[in-house]
Coordinates of C-alpha atoms in Angstrom, one line a residue:
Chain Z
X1081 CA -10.5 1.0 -18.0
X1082 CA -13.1 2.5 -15.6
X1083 CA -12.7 0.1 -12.0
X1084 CA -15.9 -0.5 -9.9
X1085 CA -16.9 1.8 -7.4
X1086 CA -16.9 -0.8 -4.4
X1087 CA -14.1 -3.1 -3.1
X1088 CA -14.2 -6.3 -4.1
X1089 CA -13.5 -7.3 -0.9
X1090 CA -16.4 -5.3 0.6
X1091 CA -18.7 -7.2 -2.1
X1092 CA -17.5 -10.8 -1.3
X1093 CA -17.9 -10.5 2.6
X1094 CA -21.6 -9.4 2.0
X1095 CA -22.1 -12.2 -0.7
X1096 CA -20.8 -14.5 2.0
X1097 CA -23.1 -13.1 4.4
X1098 CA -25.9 -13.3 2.8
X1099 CA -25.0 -16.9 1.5
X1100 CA -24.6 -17.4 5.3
X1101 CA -28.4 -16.5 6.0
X1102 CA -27.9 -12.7 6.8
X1103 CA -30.8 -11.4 4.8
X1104 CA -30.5 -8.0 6.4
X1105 CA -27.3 -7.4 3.6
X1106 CA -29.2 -7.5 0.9
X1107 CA -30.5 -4.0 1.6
X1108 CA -26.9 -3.0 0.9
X1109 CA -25.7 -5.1 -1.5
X1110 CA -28.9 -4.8 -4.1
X1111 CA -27.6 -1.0 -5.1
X1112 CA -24.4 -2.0 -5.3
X1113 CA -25.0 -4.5 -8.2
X1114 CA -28.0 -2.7 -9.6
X1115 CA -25.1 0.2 -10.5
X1116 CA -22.5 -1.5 -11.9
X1117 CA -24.8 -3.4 -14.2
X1118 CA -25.6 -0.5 -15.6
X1119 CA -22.4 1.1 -15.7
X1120 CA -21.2 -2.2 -17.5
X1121 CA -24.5 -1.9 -20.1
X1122 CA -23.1 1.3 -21.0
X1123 CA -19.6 0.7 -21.2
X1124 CA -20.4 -2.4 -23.5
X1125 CA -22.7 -0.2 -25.7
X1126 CA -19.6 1.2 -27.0
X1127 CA -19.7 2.4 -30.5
X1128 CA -18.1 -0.4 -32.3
X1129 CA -21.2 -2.2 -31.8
X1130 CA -24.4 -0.1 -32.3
X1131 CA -26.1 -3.5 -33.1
X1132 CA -25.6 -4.5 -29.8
X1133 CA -28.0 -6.7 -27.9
X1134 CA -26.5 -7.3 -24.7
X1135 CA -26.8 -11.0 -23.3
X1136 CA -27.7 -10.3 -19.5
X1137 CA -25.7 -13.1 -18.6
X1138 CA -23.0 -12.3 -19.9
X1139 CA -23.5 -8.9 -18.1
X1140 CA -24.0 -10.2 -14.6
X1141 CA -20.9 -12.5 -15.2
X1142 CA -18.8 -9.4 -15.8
X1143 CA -20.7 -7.6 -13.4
X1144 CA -19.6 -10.5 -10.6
X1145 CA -15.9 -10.7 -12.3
X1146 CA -15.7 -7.1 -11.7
X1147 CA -17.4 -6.8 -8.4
X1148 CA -16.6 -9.9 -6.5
X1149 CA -13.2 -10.9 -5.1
X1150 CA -11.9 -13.6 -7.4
X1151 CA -8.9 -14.8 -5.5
X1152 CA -11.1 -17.9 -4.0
X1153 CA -13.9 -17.9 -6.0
X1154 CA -16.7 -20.5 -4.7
X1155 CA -20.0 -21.5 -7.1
X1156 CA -22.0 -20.8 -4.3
X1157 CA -21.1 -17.2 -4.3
X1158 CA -21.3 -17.1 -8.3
X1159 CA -25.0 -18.5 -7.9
X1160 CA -25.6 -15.6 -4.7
X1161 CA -24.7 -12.8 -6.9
X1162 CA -27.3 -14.0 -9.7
X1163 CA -29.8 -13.9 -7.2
X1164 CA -29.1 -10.2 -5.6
X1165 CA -29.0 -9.4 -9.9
X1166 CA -32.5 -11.2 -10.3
X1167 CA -33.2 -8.7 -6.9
X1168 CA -32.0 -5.6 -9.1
X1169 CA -33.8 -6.6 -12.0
X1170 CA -36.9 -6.0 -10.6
X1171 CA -36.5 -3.0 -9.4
X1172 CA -35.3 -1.8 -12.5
X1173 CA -38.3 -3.5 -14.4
X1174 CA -40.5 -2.5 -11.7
X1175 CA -39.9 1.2 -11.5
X1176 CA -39.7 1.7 -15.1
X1177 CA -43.1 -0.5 -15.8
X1178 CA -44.9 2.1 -13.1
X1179 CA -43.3 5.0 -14.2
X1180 CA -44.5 4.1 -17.8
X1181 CA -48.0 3.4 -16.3
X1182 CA -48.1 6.6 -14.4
X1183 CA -47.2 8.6 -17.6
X1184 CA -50.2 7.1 -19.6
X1185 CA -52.6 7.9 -16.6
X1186 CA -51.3 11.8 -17.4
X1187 CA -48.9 12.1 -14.6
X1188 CA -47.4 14.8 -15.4
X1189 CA -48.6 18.3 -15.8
X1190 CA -45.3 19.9 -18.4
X1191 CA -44.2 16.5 -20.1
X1192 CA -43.1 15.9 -24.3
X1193 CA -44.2 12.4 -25.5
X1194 CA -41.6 10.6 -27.0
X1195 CA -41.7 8.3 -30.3
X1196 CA -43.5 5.0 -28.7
X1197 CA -41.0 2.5 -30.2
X1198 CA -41.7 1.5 -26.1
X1199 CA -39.1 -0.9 -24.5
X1200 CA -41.8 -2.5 -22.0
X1201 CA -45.0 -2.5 -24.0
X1202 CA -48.1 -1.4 -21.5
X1203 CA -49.4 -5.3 -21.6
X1204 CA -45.9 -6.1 -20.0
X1205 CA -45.7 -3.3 -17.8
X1206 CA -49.3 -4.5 -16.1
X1207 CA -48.2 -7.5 -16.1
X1208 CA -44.8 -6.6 -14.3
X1209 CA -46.5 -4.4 -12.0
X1210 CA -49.4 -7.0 -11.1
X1211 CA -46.6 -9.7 -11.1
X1212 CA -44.5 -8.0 -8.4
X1213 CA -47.6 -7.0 -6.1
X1214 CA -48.5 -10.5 -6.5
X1215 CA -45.2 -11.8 -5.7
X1216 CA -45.2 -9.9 -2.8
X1217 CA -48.6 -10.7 -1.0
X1218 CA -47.0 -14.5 -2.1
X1219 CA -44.0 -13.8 -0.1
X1220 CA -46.0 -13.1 3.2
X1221 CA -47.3 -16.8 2.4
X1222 CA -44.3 -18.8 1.4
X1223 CA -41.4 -16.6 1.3
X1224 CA -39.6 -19.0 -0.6
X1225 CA -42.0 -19.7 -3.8
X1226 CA -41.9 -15.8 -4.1
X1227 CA -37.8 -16.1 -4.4
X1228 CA -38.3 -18.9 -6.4
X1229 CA -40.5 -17.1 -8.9
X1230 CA -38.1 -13.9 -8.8
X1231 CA -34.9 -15.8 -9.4
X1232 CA -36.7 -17.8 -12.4
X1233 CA -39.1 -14.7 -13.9
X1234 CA -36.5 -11.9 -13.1
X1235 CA -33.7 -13.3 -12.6
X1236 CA -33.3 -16.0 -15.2
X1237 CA -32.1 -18.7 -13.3
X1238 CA -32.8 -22.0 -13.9
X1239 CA -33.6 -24.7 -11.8
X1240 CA -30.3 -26.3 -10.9
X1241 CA -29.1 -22.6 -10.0
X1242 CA -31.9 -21.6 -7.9
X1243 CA -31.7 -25.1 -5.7
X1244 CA -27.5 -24.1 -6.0
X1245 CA -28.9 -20.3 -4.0
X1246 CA -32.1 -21.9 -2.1
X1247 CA -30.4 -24.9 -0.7
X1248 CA -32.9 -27.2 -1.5
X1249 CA -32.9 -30.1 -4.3
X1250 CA -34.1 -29.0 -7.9
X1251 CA -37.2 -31.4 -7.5
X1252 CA -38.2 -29.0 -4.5
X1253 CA -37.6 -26.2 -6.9
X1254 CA -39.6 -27.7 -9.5
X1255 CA -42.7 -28.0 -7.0
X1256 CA -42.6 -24.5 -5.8
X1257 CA -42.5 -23.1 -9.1
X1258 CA -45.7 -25.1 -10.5
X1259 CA -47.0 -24.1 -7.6
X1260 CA -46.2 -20.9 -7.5
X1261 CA -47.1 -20.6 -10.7
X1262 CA -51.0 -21.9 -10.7
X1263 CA -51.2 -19.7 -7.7
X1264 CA -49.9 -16.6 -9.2
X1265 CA -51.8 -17.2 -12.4
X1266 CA -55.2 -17.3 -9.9
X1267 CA -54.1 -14.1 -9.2
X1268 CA -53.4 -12.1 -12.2
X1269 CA -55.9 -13.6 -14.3
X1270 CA -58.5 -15.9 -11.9
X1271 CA -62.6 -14.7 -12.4
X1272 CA -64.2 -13.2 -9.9
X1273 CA -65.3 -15.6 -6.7
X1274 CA -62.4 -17.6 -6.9
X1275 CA -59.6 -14.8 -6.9
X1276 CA -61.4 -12.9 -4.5
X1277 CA -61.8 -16.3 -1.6
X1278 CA -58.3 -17.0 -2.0
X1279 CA -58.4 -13.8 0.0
X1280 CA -61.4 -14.0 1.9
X1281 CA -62.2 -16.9 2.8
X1282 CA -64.8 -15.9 5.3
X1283 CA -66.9 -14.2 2.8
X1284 CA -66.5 -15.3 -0.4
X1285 CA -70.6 -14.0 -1.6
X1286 CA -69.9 -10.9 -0.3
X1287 CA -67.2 -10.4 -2.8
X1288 CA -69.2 -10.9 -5.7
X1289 CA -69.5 -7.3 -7.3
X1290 CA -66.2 -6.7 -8.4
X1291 CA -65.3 -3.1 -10.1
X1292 CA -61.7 -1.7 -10.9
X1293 CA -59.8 -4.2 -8.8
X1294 CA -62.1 -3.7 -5.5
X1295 CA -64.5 -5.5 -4.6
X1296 CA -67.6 -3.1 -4.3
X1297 CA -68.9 -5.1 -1.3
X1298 CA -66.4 -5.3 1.3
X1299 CA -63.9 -2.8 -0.2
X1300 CA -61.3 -5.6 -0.4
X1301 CA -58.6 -4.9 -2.9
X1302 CA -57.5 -7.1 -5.1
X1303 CA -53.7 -8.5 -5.0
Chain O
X89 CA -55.3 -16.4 4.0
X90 CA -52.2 -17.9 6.7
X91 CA -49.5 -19.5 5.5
X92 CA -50.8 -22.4 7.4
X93 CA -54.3 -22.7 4.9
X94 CA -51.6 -21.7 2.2
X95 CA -49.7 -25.1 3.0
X96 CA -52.3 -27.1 3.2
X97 CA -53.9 -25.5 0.0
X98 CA -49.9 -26.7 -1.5
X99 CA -50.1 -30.6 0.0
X100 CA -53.6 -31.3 -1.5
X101 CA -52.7 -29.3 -5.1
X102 CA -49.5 -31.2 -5.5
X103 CA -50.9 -35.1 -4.8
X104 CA -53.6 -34.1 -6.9
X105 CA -51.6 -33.3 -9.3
X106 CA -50.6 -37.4 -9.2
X107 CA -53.7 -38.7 -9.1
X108 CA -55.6 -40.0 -12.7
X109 CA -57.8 -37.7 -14.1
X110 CA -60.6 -39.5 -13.1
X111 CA -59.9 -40.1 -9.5
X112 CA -59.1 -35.8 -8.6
X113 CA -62.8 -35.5 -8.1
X114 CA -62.9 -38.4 -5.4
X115 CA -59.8 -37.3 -4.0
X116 CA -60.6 -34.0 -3.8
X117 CA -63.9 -35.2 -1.8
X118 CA -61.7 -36.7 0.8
X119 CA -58.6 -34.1 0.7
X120 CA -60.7 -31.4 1.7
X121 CA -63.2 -33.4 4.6
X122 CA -66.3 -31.4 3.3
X123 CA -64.5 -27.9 3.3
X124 CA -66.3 -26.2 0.1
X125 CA -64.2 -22.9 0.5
X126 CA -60.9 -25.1 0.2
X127 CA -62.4 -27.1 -2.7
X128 CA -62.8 -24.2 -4.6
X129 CA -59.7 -23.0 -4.0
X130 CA -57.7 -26.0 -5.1
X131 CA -59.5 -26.6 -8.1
X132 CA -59.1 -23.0 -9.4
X133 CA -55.4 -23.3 -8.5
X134 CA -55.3 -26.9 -10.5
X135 CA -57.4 -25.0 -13.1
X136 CA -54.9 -22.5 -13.6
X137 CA -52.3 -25.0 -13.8
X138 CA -53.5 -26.0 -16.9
X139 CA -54.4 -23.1 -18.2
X140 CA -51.4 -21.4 -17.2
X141 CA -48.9 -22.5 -20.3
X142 CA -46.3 -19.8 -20.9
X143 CA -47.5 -17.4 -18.3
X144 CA -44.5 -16.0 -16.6
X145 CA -42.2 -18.9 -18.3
X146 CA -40.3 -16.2 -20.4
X147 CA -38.1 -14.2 -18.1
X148 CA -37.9 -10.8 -18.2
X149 CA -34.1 -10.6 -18.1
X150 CA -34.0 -9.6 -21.5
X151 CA -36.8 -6.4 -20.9
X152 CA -34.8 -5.3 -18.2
X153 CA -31.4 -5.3 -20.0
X154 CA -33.3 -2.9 -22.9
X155 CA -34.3 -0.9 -19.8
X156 CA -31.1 -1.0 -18.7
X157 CA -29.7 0.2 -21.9
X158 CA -32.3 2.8 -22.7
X159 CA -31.3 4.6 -19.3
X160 CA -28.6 7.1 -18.8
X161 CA -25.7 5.7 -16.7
X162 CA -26.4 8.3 -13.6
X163 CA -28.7 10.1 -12.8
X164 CA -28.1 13.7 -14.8
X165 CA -30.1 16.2 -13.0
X166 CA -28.5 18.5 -11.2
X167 CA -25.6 18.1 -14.2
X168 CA -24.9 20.2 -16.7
X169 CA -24.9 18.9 -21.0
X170 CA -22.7 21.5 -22.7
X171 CA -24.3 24.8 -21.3
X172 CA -27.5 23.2 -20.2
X173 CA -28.0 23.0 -16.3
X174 CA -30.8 19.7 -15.7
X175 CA -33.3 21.0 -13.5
X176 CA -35.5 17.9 -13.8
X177 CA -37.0 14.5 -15.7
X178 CA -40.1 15.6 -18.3
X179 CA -40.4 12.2 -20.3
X180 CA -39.2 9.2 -20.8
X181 CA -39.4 6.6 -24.3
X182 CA -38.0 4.5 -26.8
X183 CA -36.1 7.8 -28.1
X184 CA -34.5 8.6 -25.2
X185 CA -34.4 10.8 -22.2
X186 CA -36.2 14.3 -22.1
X187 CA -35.1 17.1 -19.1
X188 CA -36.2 20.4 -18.1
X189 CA -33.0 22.5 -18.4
X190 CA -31.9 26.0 -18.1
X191 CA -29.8 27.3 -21.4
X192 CA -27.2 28.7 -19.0
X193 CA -25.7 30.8 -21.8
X194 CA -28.9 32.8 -23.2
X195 CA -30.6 32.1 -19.5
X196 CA -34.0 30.6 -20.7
X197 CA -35.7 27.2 -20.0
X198 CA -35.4 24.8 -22.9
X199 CA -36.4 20.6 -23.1
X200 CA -33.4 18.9 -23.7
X201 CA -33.8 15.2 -25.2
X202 CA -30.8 13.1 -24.7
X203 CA -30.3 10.4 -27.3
X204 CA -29.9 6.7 -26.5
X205 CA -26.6 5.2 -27.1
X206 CA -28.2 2.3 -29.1
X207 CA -29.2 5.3 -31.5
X208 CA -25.8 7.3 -31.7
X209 CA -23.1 4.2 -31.5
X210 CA -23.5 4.3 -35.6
X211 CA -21.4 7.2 -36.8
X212 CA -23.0 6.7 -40.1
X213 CA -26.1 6.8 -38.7
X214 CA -25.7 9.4 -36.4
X215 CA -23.8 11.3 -39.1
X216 CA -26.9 11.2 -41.7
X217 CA -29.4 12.1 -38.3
X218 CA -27.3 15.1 -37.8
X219 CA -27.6 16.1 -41.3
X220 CA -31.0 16.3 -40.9
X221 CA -31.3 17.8 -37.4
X222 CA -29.4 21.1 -38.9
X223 CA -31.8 21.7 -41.2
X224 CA -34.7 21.5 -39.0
X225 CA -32.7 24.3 -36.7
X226 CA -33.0 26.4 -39.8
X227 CA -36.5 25.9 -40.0
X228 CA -39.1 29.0 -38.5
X229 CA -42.4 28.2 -38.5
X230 CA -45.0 29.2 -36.1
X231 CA -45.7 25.0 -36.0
X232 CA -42.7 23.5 -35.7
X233 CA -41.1 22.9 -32.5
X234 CA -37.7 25.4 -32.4
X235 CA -34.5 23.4 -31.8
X236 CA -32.1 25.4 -30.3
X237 CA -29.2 23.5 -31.3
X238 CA -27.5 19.8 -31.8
X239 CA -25.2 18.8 -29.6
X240 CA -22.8 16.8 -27.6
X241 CA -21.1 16.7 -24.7
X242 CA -18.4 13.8 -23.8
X243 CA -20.2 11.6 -26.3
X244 CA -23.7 12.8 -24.7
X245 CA -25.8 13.8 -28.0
X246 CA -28.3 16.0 -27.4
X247 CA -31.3 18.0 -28.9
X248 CA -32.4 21.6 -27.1
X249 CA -35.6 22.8 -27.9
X250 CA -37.9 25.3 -26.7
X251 CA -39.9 24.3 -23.9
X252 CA -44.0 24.1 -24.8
X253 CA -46.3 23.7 -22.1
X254 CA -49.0 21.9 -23.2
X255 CA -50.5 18.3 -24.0
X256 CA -50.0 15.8 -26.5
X257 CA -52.7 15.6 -29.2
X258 CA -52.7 11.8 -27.7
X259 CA -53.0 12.7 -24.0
X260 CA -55.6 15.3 -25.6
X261 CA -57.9 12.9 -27.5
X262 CA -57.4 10.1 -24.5
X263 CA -60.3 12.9 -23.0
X264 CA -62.5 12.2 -25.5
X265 CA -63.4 13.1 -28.8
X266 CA -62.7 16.7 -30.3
X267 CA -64.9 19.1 -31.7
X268 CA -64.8 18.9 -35.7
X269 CA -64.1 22.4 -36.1
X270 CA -61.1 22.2 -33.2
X271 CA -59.8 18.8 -35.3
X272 CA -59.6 21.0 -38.1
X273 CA -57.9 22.9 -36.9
X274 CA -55.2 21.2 -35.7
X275 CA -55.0 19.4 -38.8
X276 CA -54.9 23.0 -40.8
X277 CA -51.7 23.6 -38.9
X278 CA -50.1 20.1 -38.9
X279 CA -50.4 20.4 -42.7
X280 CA -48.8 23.6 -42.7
X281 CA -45.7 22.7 -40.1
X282 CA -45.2 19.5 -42.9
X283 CA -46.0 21.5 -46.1
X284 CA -42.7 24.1 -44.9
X285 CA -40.6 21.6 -43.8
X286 CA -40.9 19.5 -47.3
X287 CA -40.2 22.8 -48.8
X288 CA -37.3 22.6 -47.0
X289 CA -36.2 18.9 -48.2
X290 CA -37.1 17.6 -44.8
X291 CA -39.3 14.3 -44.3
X292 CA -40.7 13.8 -40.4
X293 CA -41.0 10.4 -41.0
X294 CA -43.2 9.7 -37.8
X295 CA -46.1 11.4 -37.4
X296 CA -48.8 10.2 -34.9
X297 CA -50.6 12.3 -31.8
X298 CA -47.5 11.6 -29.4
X299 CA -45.6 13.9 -31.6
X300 CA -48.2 16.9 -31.5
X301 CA -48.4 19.4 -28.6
X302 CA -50.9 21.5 -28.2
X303 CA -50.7 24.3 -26.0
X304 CA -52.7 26.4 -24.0
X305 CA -52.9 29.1 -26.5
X306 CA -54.4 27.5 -29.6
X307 CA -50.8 26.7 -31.0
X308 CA -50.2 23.1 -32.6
X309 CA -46.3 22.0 -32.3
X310 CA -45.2 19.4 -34.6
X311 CA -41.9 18.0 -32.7
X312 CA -39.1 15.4 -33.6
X313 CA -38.4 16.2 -37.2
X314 CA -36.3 13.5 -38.8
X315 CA -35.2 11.4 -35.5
X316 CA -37.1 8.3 -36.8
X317 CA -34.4 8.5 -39.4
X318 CA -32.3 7.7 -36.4
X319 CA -33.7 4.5 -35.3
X320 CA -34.4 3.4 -39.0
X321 CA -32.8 -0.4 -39.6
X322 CA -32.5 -0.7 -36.2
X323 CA -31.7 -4.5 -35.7
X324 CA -34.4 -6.1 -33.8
X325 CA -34.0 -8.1 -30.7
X326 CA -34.6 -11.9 -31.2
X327 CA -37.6 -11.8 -28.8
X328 CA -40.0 -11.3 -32.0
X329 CA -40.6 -12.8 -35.1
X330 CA -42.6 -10.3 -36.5
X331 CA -40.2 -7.5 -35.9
X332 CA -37.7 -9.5 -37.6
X333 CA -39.6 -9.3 -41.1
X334 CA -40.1 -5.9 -41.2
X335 CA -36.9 -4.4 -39.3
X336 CA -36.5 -1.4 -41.1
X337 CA -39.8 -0.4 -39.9
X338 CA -39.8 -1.4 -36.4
X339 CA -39.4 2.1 -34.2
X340 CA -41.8 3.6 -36.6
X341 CA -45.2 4.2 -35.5
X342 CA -47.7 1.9 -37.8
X343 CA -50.9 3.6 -37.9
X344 CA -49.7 6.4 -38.9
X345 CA -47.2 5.9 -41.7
X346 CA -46.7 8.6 -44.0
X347 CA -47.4 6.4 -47.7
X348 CA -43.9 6.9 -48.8
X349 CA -42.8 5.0 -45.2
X350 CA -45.2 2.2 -45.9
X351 CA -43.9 1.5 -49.3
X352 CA -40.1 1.2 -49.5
X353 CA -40.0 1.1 -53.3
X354 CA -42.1 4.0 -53.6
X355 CA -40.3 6.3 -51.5
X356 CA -38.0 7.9 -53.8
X357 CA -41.0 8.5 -56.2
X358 CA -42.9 9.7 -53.2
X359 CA -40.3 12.2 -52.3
X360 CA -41.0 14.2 -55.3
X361 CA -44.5 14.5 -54.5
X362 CA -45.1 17.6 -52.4
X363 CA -48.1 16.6 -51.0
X364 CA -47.8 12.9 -50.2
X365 CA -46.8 13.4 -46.5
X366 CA -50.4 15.2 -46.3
X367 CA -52.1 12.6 -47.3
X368 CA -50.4 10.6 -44.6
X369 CA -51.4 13.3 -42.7
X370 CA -55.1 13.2 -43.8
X371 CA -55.5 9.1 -43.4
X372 CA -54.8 9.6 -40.2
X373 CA -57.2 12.6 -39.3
X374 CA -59.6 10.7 -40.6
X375 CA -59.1 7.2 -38.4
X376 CA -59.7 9.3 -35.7
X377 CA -62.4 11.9 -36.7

């Protein structure tokens, strides 16, 4: 059996780190977890199974058995590693949504189309892409409805789990996400005035003409 | 937009979110102290909480473990598949990977598609798919993509083919419409890469304009003979209903279904008609022309 590629130990102390507050591990840690669930996804993809639909949370949970020191195992680090997977997750569903949008814009020059049985179809990859840009403008407002959303969307946490990572009660979890949720629909899929004064709130009439995600008056781009 | 407005945009959603239906307008009038701009605002935020139902409810754990799957463990370029050097990515899809390589051996480029282990972890399957694959390196026809060979390497399979530069009849008629005559003539030799690959026995089983290259010189490509074959009763994920009824269809392109695809029963009767993939062919150049 293959072993991971990092030290247990080396994966706990950051887990505890960033349990602790240190955000700036994250940086190191994301990669880390991001590898070895794939490495796992295609050891598990073995051939006695070619039916194999891989539960994700199974995966992380072997991902974390594998990765984090289990010699004084805490919840609180359990819950940690599900959040730096929901942080991996996105990037994975995030680079392969734009890549896939950047092929059907004719990206590249020399390039073989393959059978479109597509994984992400190009209504999810929008959305995935729109999602995260939103997520991100949201994170500059409330940094913490933006986790919220990215433990729940792309993580898969629920809410007892993300209050377990957030340190706050479920209730408050609960708020952030309707919130955060109204808000981010607004967003993605708001009309015209409305979507555009959430962002200009100076001049909402100038931002009436509207045209490929711009607003023709003031140039403003939409989030 | 501060996070300060953004609060206070949060504090008047939520309570009106507890008041009666009735009463939001009138508290909304004294929430806001006369501020139109943040009116608006809250209202289209409680607006889209109604609207909002399943938006973003589903999580996309499950997308990102097929991604996760569909990807090669490493990244391969700069590795070398049997005697195939990866210079580079060229495509990505639900079949798998596709790199520019250099055949190190007979030192020319080739495209070299690596199959997805969800596709290959069925030795029967992949047994019948490489059945297939060896008779569509003995085809020669000025149509048909050339596969170099079938291969694998450390349980990597793999497909080399010559390299076409070119477009896809998709990225093609994504420009706008063709000519008639041009159509024509694509069809003309779409017909004639299928017509000599039945005489051969073999069934492409997916043809649409993704798997058409056109290249610079005039010359139509027909590529990925029989890999459909491959992904054929592939057992669908439980994220769709629909898929579910019709598994055995599912990585198959719909629109463009050869008739002996469509109709199960019918395909073994099909299969002795010579012509019935040009009629597939022929339902489909005329959707689009």
């Amino acid at each position: 059996m293959d072993t991971p590629s990092v030290s247990q130990q080396r994966v706990t102390d950051l887990l505890t780190r960033w349990s602790e507050g240190d955000d700036a591990v994250l940086a190191e840690l994301t990669p880390l977890v991001y590898e070895e669930l794939r490495r796992l996804a295609h050891r598990q993809m073995g051939a006695e199974r070619p039916d194999h639909t891989l539960q994700t949370t199974a995966l992380v949970s072997e991902a974390y058995l594998r990765l984090a020191d289990q010699t004084n195992p805490r919840w609180q680090n359990r819950a940690h590693f599900f959040a730096v997977a929901a942080r991996a997750m996105r990037q994975i569903l995030v680079s392969y949504a734009r890549s896939q949008r950047a092929e059907k814009r004719g990206g590249g020059a020399l390039k073989i189309e393959l059978d479109e049985a597509a994984l992400v179809s190009p209504e999810e990859s929008k959305q995935i892409v729109d999602l995260h840009e939103a997520l991100e403008t949201l994170a500059t407002l409330d940094s913490r409805k933006a986790q919220v959303v990215e433990l729940k969307y792309f993580g898969g946490l629920n809410y007892d789990e993300m209050a377990e990572v957030l340190k706050i009660s479920p209730v408050t979890v609960r708020r952030d996400w309707r919130f955060a949720k109204a808000w981010l629909h607004t967003q993605l899929h708001g009309r015209g005035l409305t979507r555009i004064s959430l962002i200009h709130t100076n001049e909402p009439r100038a931002c009436m003409k509207i045209r490929d995600n711009s607003c023709n008056s003031c140039l403003a781009f939409f989030v | 937009m501060t996070p300060a407005r953004f609060q206070t945009i949060e504090e008047i959603f939520l309570a009106a979110l507890e008041q009666e239906p009735d009463q939001v307008s009138a508290f909304l009038d004294t929430a806001c102290e006369g501020d139109a701009v943040l009116r608006r605002e809250v209202e289209a935020l409680l607006a889209s909480d109604q609207r909002a139902g399943r938006f973003i409810e589903t999580s996309s754990v499950g997308l990102a473990t097929k991604v996760i799957q569909n990807q090669q463990a490493d990244s391969l370029v700069g590795r070398t598949i049997g005697h195939y050097k990866i210079s580079e990515s060229i495509g990505t899809g639900g079949m798998g990977e596709v790199y520019l390589a250099t055949d190190i051996t007979a030192g020319r480029k080739a495209a070299l598609k690596l199959l997805p282990l969800r596709f290959t972890g069925d030795a029967e399957r992949l047994k019948r798919f490489q059945q297939e694959a060896h008779a569509v390196v003995g085809l020669n026809h000025p149509n048909i993509l050339t596969v170099y060979e079938i291969g694998e390497d450390h349980s990597t399979h793999y497909i080399a083919s010559e390299l076409i530069e070119g477009e896809t009849l998709r990225q093609h008629l994504t420009r706008g419409r063709m000519e008639l005559s041009e159509a024509v003539d694509v069809a003309i030799q779409v017909a004639s890469a299928l017509a000599a690959a039945h005489n051969a026995g073999i069934v492409h089983r997916d043809i649409k304009p993704e798997n058409i290259m056109l290249r610079p010189d005039g010359y139509v490509k027909v590529l990925d003979f029989g890999i459909a074959k491959l992904a054929e009763h592939e057992v669908p994920g439980n994220d769709a209903d629909e898929t579910k009824r019709c598994c055995w269809l599912r990585p198959i392109s719909a629109p463009y279904w050869e008739p002996f695809v469509i109709c199960r029963r019918s395909r073994r009767a099909a299969r002795r008609l010579i012509n019935a993939p040009i009629s597939g062919v022929s339902a489909w150049f005329f959707t689009k022309w």
